[in-house]
XYZ file of C-alpha atoms in Angstrom:
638
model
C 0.000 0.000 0.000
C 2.794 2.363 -0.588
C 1.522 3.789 -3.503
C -1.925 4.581 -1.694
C 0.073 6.503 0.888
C 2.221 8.218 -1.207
C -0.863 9.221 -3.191
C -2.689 10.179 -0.202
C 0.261 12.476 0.808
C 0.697 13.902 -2.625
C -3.367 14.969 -2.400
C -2.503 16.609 1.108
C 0.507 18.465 -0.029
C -1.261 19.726 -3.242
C -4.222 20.738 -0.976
C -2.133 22.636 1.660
C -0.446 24.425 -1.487
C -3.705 25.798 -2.883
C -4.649 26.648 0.829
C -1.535 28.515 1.359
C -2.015 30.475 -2.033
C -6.066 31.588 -0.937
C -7.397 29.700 -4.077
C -9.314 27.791 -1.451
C -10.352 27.492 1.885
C -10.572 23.371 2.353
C -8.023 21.653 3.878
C -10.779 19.274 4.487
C -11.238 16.110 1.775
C -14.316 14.511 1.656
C -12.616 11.275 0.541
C -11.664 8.259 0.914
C -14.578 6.150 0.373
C -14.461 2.927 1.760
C -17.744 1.397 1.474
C -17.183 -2.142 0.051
C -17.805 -3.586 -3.406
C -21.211 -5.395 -2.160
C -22.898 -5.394 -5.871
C -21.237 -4.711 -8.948
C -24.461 -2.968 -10.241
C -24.115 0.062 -7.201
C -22.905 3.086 -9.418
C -20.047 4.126 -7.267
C -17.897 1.372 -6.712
C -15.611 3.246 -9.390
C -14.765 5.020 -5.774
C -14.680 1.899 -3.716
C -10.971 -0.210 -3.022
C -12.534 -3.518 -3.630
C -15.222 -5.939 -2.376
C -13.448 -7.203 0.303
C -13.289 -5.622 4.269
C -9.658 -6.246 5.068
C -8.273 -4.765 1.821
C -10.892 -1.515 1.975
C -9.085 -1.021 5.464
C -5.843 -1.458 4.554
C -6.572 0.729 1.910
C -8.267 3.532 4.105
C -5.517 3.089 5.909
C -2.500 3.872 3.919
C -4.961 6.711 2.201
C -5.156 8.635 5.282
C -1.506 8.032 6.831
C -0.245 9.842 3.504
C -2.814 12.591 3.404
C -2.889 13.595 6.940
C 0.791 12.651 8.015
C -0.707 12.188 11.643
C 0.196 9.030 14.030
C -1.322 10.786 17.042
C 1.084 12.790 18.772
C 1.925 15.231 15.790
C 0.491 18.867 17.267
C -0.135 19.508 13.429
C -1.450 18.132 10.567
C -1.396 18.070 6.992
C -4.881 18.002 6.117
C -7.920 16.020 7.046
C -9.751 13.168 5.486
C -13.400 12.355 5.517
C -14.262 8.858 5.440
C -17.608 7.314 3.490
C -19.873 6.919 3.587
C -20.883 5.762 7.472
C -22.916 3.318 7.077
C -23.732 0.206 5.164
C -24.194 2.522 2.356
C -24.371 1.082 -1.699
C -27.341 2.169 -3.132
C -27.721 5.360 -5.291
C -31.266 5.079 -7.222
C -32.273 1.784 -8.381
C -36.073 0.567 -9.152
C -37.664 4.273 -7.750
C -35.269 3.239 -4.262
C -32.964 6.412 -3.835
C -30.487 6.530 -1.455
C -31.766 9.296 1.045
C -35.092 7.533 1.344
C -33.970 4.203 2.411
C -33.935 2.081 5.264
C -31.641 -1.003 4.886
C -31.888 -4.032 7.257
C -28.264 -5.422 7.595
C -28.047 -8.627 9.827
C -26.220 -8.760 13.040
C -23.606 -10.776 11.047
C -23.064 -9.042 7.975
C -22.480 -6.081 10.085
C -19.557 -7.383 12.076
C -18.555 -9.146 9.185
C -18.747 -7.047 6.434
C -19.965 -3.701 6.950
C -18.073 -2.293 9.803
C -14.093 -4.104 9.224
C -12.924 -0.972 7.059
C -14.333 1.876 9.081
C -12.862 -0.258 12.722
C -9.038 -0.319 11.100
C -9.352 3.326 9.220
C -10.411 5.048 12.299
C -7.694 2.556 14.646
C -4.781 1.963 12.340
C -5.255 5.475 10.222
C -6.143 7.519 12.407
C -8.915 9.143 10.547
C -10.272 12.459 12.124
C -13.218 12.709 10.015
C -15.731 10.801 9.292
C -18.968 11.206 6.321
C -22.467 9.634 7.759
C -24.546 8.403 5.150
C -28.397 9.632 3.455
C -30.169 6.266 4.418
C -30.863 4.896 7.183
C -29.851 1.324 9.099
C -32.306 -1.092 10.839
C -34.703 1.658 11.641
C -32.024 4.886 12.600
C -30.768 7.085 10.098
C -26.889 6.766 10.340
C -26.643 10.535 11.084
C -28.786 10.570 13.928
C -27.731 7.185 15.660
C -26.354 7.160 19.159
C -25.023 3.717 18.719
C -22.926 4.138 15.828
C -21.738 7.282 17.326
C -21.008 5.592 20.502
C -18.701 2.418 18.356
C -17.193 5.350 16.829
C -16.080 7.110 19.807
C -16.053 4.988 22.795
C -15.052 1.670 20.957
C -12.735 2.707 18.395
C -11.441 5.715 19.648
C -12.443 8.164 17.291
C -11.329 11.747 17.963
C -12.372 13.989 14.923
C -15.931 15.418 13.915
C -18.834 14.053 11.337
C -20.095 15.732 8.792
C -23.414 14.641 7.205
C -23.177 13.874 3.457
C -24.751 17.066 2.180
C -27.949 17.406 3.478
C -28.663 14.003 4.851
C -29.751 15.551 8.470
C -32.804 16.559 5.977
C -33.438 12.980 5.032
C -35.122 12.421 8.679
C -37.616 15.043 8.263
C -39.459 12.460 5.733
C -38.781 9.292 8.104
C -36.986 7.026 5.178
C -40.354 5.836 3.912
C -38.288 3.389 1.793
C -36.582 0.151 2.632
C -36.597 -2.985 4.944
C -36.597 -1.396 8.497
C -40.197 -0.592 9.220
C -42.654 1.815 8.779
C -41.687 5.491 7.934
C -41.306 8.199 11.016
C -41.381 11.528 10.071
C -40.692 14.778 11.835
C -40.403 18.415 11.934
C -36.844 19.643 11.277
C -36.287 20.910 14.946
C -36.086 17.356 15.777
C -34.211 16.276 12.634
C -31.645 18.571 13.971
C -31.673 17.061 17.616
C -31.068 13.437 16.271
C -28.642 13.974 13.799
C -26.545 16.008 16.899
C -27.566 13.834 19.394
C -26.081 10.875 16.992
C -22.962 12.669 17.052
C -23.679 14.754 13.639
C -21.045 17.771 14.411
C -21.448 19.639 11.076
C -24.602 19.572 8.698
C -23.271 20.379 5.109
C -26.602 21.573 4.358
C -29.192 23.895 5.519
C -31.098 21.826 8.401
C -28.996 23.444 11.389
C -28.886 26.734 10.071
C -32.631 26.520 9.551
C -33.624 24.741 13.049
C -30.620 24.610 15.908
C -31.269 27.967 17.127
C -35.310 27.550 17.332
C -34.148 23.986 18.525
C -32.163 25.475 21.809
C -34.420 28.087 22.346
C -37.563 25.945 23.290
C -35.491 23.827 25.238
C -35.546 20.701 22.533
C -31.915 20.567 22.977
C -29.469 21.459 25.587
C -26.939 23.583 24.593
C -23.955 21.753 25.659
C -24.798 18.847 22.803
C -24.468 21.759 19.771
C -21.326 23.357 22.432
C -19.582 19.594 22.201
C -19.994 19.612 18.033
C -18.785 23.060 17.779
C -15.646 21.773 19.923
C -15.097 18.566 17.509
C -14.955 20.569 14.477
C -12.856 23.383 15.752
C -10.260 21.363 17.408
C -9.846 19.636 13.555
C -8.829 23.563 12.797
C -7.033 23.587 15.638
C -5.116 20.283 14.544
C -4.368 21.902 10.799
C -2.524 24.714 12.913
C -5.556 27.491 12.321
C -5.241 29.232 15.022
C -2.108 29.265 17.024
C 0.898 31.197 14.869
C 3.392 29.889 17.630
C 2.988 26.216 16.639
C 5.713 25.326 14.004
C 4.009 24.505 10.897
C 6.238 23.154 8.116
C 2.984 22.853 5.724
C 2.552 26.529 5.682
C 5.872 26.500 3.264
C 4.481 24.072 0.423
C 3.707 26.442 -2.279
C 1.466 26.020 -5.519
C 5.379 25.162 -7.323
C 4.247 21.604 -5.849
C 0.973 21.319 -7.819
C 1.338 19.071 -11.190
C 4.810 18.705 -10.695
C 6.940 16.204 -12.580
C 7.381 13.959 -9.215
C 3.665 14.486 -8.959
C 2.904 13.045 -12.321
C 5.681 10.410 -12.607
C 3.738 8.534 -9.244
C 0.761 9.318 -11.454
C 1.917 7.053 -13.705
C 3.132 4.437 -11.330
C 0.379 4.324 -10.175
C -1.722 3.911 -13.138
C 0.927 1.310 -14.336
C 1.076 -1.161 -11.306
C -2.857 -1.015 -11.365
C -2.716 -2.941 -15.108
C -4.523 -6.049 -14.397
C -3.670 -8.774 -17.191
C -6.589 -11.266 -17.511
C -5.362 -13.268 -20.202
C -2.002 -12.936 -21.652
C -2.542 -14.245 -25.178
C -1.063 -12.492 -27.540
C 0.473 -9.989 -25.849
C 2.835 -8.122 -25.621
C 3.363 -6.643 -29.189
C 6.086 -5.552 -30.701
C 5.870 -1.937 -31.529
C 6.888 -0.591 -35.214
C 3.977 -2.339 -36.630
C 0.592 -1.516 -38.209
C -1.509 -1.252 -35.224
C -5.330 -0.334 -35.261
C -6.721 1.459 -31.910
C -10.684 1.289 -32.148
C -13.014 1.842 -29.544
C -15.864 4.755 -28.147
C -13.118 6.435 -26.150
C -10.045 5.377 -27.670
C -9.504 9.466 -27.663
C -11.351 10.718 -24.499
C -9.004 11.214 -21.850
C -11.840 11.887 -19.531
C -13.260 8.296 -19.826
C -10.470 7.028 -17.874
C -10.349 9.535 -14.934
C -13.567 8.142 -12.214
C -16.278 9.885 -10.836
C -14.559 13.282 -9.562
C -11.867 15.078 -11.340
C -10.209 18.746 -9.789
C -8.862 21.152 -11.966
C -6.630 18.533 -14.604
C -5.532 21.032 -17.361
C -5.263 24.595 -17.769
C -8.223 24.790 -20.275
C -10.469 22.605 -18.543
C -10.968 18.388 -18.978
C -8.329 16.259 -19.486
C -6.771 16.879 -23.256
C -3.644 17.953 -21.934
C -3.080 13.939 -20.906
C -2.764 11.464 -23.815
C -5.318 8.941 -24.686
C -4.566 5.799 -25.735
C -4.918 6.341 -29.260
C -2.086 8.918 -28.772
C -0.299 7.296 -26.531
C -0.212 4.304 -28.645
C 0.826 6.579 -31.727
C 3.898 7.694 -29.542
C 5.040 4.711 -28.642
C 4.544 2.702 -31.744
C 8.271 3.962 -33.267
C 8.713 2.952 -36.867
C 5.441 1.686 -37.362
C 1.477 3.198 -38.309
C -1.360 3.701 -36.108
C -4.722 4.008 -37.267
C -7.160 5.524 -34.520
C -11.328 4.499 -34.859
C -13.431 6.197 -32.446
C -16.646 4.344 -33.294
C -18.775 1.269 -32.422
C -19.358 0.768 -35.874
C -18.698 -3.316 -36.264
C -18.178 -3.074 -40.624
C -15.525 -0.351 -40.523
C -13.696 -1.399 -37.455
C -13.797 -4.696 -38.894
C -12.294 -3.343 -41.913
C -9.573 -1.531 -40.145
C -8.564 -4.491 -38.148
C -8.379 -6.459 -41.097
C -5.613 -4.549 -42.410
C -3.154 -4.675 -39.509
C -0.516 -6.378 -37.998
C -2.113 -5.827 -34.395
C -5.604 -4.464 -32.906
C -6.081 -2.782 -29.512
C -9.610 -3.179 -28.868
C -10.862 -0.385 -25.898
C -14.155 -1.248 -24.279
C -15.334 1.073 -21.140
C -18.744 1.572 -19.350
C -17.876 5.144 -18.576
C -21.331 6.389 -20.049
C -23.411 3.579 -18.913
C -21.441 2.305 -15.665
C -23.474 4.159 -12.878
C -22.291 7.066 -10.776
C -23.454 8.518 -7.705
C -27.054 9.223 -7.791
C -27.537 6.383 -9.829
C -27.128 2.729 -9.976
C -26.456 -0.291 -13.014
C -29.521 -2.012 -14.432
C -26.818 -4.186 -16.088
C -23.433 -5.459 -15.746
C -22.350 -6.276 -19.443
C -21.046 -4.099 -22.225
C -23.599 -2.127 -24.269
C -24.933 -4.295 -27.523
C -22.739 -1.798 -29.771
C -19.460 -2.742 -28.293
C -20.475 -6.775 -27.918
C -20.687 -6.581 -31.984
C -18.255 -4.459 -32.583
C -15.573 -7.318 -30.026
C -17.193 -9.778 -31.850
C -16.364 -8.095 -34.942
C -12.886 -7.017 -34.501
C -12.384 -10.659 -33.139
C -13.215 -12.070 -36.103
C -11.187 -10.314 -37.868
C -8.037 -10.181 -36.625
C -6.915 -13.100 -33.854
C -4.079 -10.493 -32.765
C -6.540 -8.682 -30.597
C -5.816 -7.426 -27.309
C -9.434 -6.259 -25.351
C -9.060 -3.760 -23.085
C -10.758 -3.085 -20.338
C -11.678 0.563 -19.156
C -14.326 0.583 -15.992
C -15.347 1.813 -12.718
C -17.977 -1.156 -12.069
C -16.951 -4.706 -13.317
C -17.781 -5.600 -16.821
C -19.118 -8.758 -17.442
C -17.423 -10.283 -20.505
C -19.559 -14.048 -20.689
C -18.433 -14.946 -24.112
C -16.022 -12.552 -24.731
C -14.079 -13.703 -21.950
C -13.317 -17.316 -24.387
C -13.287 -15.106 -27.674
C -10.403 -12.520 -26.914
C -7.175 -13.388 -27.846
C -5.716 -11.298 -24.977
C -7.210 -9.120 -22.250
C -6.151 -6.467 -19.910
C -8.269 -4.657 -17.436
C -7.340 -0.666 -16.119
C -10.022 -0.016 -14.133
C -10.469 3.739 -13.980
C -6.550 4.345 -14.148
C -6.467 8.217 -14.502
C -4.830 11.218 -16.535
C -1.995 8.858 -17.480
C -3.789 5.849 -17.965
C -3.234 6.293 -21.924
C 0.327 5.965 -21.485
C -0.023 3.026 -18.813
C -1.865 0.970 -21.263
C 0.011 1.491 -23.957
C 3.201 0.920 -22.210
C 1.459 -2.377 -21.199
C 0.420 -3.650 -24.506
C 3.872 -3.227 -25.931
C 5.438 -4.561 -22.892
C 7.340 -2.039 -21.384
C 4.925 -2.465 -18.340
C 5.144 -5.944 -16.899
C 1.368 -6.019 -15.209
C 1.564 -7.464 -11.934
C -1.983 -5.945 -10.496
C -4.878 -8.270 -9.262
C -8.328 -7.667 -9.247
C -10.167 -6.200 -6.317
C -13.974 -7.714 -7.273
C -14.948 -10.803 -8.538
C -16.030 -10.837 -12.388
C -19.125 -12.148 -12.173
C -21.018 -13.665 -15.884
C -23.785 -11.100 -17.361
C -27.416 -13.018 -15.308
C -25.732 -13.028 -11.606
C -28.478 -10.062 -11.587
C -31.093 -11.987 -12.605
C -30.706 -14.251 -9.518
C -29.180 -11.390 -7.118
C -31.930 -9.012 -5.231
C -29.432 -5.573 -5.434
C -31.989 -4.206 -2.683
C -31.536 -6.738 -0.376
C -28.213 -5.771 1.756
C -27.742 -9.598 3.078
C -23.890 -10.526 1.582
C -25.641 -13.972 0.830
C -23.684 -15.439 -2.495
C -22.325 -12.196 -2.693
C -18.231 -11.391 -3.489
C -15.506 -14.375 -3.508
C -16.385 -14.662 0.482
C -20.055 -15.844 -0.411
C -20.136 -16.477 -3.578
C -21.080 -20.206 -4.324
C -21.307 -19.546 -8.052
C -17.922 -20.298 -10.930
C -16.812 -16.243 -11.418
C -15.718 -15.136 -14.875
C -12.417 -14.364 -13.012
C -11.837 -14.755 -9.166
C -11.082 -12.128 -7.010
C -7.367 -11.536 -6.778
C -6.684 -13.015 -10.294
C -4.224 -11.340 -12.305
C -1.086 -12.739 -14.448
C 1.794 -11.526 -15.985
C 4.166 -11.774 -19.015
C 6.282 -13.575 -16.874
C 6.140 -16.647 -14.641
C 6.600 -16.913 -11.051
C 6.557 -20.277 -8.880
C 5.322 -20.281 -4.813
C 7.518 -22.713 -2.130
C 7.464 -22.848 1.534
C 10.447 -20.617 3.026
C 12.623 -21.513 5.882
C 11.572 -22.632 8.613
C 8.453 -24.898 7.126
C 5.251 -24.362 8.645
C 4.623 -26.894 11.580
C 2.445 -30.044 10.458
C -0.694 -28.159 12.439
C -0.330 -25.165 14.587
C -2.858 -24.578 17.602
C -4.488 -21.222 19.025
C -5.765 -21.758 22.507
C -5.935 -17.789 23.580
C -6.705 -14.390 22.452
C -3.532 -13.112 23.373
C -1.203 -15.881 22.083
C 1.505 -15.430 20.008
C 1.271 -14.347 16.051
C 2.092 -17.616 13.960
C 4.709 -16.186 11.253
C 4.810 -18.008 8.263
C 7.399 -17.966 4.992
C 6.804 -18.208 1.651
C 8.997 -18.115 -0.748
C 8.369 -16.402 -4.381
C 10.570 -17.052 -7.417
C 10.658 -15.416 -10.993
C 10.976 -18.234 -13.268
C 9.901 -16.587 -16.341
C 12.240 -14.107 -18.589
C 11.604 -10.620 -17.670
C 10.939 -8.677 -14.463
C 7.700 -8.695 -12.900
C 5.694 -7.490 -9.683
C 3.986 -10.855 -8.153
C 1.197 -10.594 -5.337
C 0.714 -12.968 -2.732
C -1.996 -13.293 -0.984
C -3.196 -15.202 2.489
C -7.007 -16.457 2.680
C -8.329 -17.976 5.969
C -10.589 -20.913 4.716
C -12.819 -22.123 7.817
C -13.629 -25.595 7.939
C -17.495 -24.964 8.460
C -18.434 -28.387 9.908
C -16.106 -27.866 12.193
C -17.435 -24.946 14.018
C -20.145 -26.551 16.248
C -20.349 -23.542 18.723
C -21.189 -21.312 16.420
C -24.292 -22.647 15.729
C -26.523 -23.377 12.833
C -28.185 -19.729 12.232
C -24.331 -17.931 11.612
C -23.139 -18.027 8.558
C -19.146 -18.942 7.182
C -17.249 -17.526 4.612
C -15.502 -19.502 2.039
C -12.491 -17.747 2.327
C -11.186 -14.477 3.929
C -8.344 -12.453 3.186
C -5.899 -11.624 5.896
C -2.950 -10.584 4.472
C -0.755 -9.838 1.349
C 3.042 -8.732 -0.154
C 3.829 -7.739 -3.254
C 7.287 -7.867 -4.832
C 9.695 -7.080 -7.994
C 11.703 -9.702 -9.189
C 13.820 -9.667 -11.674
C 14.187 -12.769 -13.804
C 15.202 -15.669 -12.032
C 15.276 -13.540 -8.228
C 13.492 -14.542 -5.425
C 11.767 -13.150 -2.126
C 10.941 -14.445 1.353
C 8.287 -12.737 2.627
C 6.731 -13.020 6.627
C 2.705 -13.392 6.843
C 2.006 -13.254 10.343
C -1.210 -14.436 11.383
C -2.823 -13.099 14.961
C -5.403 -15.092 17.121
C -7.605 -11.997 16.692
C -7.891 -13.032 12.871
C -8.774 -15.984 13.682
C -11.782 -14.836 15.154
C -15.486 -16.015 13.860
C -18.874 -13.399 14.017
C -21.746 -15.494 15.326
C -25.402 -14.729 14.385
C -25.528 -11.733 16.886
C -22.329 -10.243 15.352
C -19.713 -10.924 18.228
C -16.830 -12.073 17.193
C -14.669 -14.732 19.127
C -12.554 -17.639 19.149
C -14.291 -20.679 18.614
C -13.379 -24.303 18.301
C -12.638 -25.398 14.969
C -10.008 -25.611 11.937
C -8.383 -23.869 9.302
C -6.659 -23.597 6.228
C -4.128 -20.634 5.640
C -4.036 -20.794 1.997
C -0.990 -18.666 0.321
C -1.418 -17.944 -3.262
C -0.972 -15.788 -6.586
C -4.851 -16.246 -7.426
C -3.998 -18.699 -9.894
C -2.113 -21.589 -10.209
C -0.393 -23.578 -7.231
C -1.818 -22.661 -4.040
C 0.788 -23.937 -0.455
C -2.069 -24.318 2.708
C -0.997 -24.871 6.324
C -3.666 -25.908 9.093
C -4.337 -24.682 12.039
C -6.453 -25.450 14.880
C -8.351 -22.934 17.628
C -8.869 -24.861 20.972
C -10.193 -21.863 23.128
C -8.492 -22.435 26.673
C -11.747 -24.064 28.978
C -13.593 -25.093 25.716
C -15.574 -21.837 25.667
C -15.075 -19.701 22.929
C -13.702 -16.555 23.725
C -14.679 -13.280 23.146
C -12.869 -10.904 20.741
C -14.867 -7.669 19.955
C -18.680 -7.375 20.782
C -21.395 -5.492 18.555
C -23.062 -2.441 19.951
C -26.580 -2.785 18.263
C -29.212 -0.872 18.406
C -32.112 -2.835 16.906
């Protein structure tokens, strides 16, 4: 997670410098979202780190160690983050259901299990000192006016920084979430909006329900002053952290100027980052050998924009992104010696034509106009019927086809996924995502990314209620179903090979308290193939579900969880030994009323690549007096 630090510190730095030049008065980011992945139809998961809780917190994490430089004894900060969207929130508008109308029910379970990992380690590990409550509501509360949640926030993770609502969401309670799972509708007058949302721990509305109620709210005694006295405190002492106020306080962020803002360092990790996100699906083909006759078609082959996510701040002088190459340009630069042909069209019989006529074809694909976004959610998963005939097309055509992939939401490739000759998936990969995918293609970018979500075939939503918040058969945890591609899949143009490292793991190791010691194991990664290449290994905990008889029959077990992973450089024929150590806390298992605790059973630490060989190791929990033993309890309120 380097790169997510160092990106999260370059955002910081770059805000401070537009502070400290008046062209704005935020030092305040309302970002990074860590909601998970739960459906790939939810129209923001462009935003999201993945679908799974451990790597949305370790991505939260790193995010807001590099953008607020704070591990709690620093007097000063760089800037603040604002983490969302608190809670359970990953619906925008979908079948008349909007987002700040709904109620969702979320199970005891799927709350300790799902919903709440990423927030518990962003707040813990990160230190976050802001946090974004959500428009719906949760089991009957609205998430900005809920004591509880405030109360795990504060009292059980140690949260220290102030809430904003998400726009106007304190407004949402006025109508009572009429939508949704949790009961009934209860509306109110805004007076008493305001109370709940500041009596759940709501310390700044960002929109107009506090300006329009708190002081008729105090007035007639329907709040005590010292609740709005104890929000004003939590959002000035985040001023006071960013050094505000006291001009005696050393302040080495005052000095970063706007000199800082687009610089080349700036760009060049830009690019990194862009380039270590290439996910290769299928190799195929690829690379090609540049000084050829190479045809780039696709929709956006030439929109810079298409590749950049949901939000953009100010990219080039003039506005948009046209400063940054595409990949048709990109491709153009890099293809020395030989001709490029750019088609920006879904039209099947021309690009069929061009593709025809050269040596290679980079095929672009993207769901950037029909992916979702907030405000709205995916119908559909697939690519539009335009660009399934014109990949069919191009295909047919020419079998030295590379697809690629441009998306914020998973695409669904069903056939496609058998058809292509090669593919390679960028995700959303930003201004210099042009370049990165070219640079891939012709292989002077060894892809060693894996992929975050599970690629599910076109009908998993004609069998998957998007409504219904239960993670039931939902991501590689759940999911009982054969995925396109699994989560953490992603190869490489060279080879690599896994092996125990020194010393073995013991034949089965055993976990009898909450406070034993980690078990540290080695594994041992080799490049076996002939050029360098990042590899990513990953850990899974795989519970042996009969196994668990004190858990009962009414808590559900995942297939696999993720609890740690290392990735590496090699150069050809190098090798790494890399440390995964394992805690009894990890070990723990949520039970149908969302504790979590050690209970009597076996496991599996599986170590792999997300393909090919996989090493396992067992292990055994025997809780000390055969009772399981109790790691973290929920706080509900329902």
């Amino acid at each position: 997670m380097s790169l997510v630090y160092q990106m999260g510190d370059i955002i910081g730095r770059e805000l401070r410098a537009y502070y400290n030049a008046q062209i704005h008065n935020s030092l305040d980011t309302w970002s990074p979202t860590i909601n998970i992945n739960r459906d790939p139809r939810w129209g923001r998961n462009v935003e999201s780190p993945g679908e799974d809780p451990m790597l949305a917190g370790e991505y939260g994490s790193a995010y807001t160690q590099g953008l607020q430089q704070y591990t709690g004894d620093e007097e000063v900060v760089q800037s603040v983050v604002t983490l969302k969207h608190f809670l359970a929130y990953s619906i925008e508008s979908y079948h008349g259901v909007t987002r700040q109308m709904v109620d969702v029910k979320v199970s005891a379970y799927d709350m300790s299990a799902t919903y709440t990992p990423a927030w518990e380690a962003t707040i813990k590990k990160g230190k976050a000192l802001g946090v974004m409550c959500s428009y719906n509501a949760v089991n009957g509360l609205p998430t900005c006016g809920n004591p509880a949640l405030n109360a795990t926030l504060r009292d059980d993770w140690g949260f220290l920084g102030y809430m904003t609502s998400d726009s106007d969401s304190c407004a949402c309670i006025i109508k009572g979430h009429p939508q949704g799972h949790g009961g009934p509708p209860r509306p109110t007058n805004g007076t008493d909006a305001t109370k709940q949302c500041l009596m759940g721990g709501t310390d700044i509305d960002s929109g107009g329900t506090y300006r329009s109620y708190l002081a008729a709210a105090i007035r007639d005694g329907e709040l005590e002053e010292t609740v709005a006295r104890l929000a004003l405190k939590n959002s000035y002492k985040m001023r006071g952290w960013l050094g505000l106020f006291d001009p005696l306080v050393p302040n080495k962020y005052k000095k970063i100027t706007t000199d800082e803002v687009g610089s080349a360092e700036h760009q060049a990790a830009s690019l990194l980052a862009a380039q270590k996100s290439m996910v290769l699906l299928k190799k195929g083909v690829l690379p090609f050998t540049p000084g050829k006759r190479v045809a780039v078609i696709g929709q956006s082959v030439n929109d810079t924009n298409s590749m950049t996510g949901n939000y953009d701040g100010p990219l080039c002088p003039g506005g948009g992104a046209s400063c940054f190459m595409s990949i048709g340009q990109a491709v153009q630069g890099l293809n020395v010696g030989g001709e490029t042909e750019v088609l920006v069209s879904t039209d099947s019989g021309r690009a069929a034509g061009l593709a025809a006529g050269a040596d290679y074809v980079i095929l672009v694909v993207d769901n950037f106009h029909d992916g979702g976004g907030e405000g709205h959610d995916r119908e559909t998963i697939g690519l539009s019927t335009a660009q399934v005939s014109l990949a069919e097309a191009v295909i047919s055509a020419n079998p030295q086809t590379a697809l690629v992939l441009v998306n914020g939401g998973m695409i669904s490739l069903d056939h496609l996924k058998d058809l292509a000759p090669a593919i390679l998936d960028a995700f959303m990969p930003g201004v210099h995502g042009g370049t990165a995918i070219a640079q891939t293609v012709f292989g002077l970018n060894n892809p060693g990314g894996k992929l975050p979500v599970s690629m599910y075939h076109s009908s998993y939503v004609n069998f998957s209620d998007f409504l219904n918040m239960s993670m039931v058969n939902r991501t590689y945890r759940y999911y009982t179903g054969e995925p396109l591609y699994q989560f953490g899949y992603g190869e490489s143009y060279t080879s690599f090979e896994l092996s125990w490292g020194l010393p073995p793991p013991a034949a089965t190791a055993t976990v009898s308290r909450v406070d034993d010691s980690q078990m540290v194991y080695r594994v041992a990664v080799t490049n076996t193939g002939p050029v360098e290449g990042d590899e990513v290994v990953m850990c899974f905990l795989q519970p042996d579900e009969d196994s668990f008889d004190s858990l009962g029959p009414e808590s559900a077990v995942e297939i696999r969880r993720l609890v740690g992973f290392e990735r590496v450089t090699l150069k050809p024929g190098a090798s790494a030994d890399l440390g995964f150590a394992v805690s009894p806390q990890q070990l723990g298992m949520v039970d149908s009323d969302g504790h979590t605790s050690l209970h009597a059973g076996r496991f599996k630490l599986v170590f792999t690549r997300g393909h090919g060989e996989e090493l396992a190791a067992d292990v055994r929990v025997q809780p000390e007096g055969g009772r399981p033993m109790r790691i973290k309890t929920l706080r509900k309120w329902w």
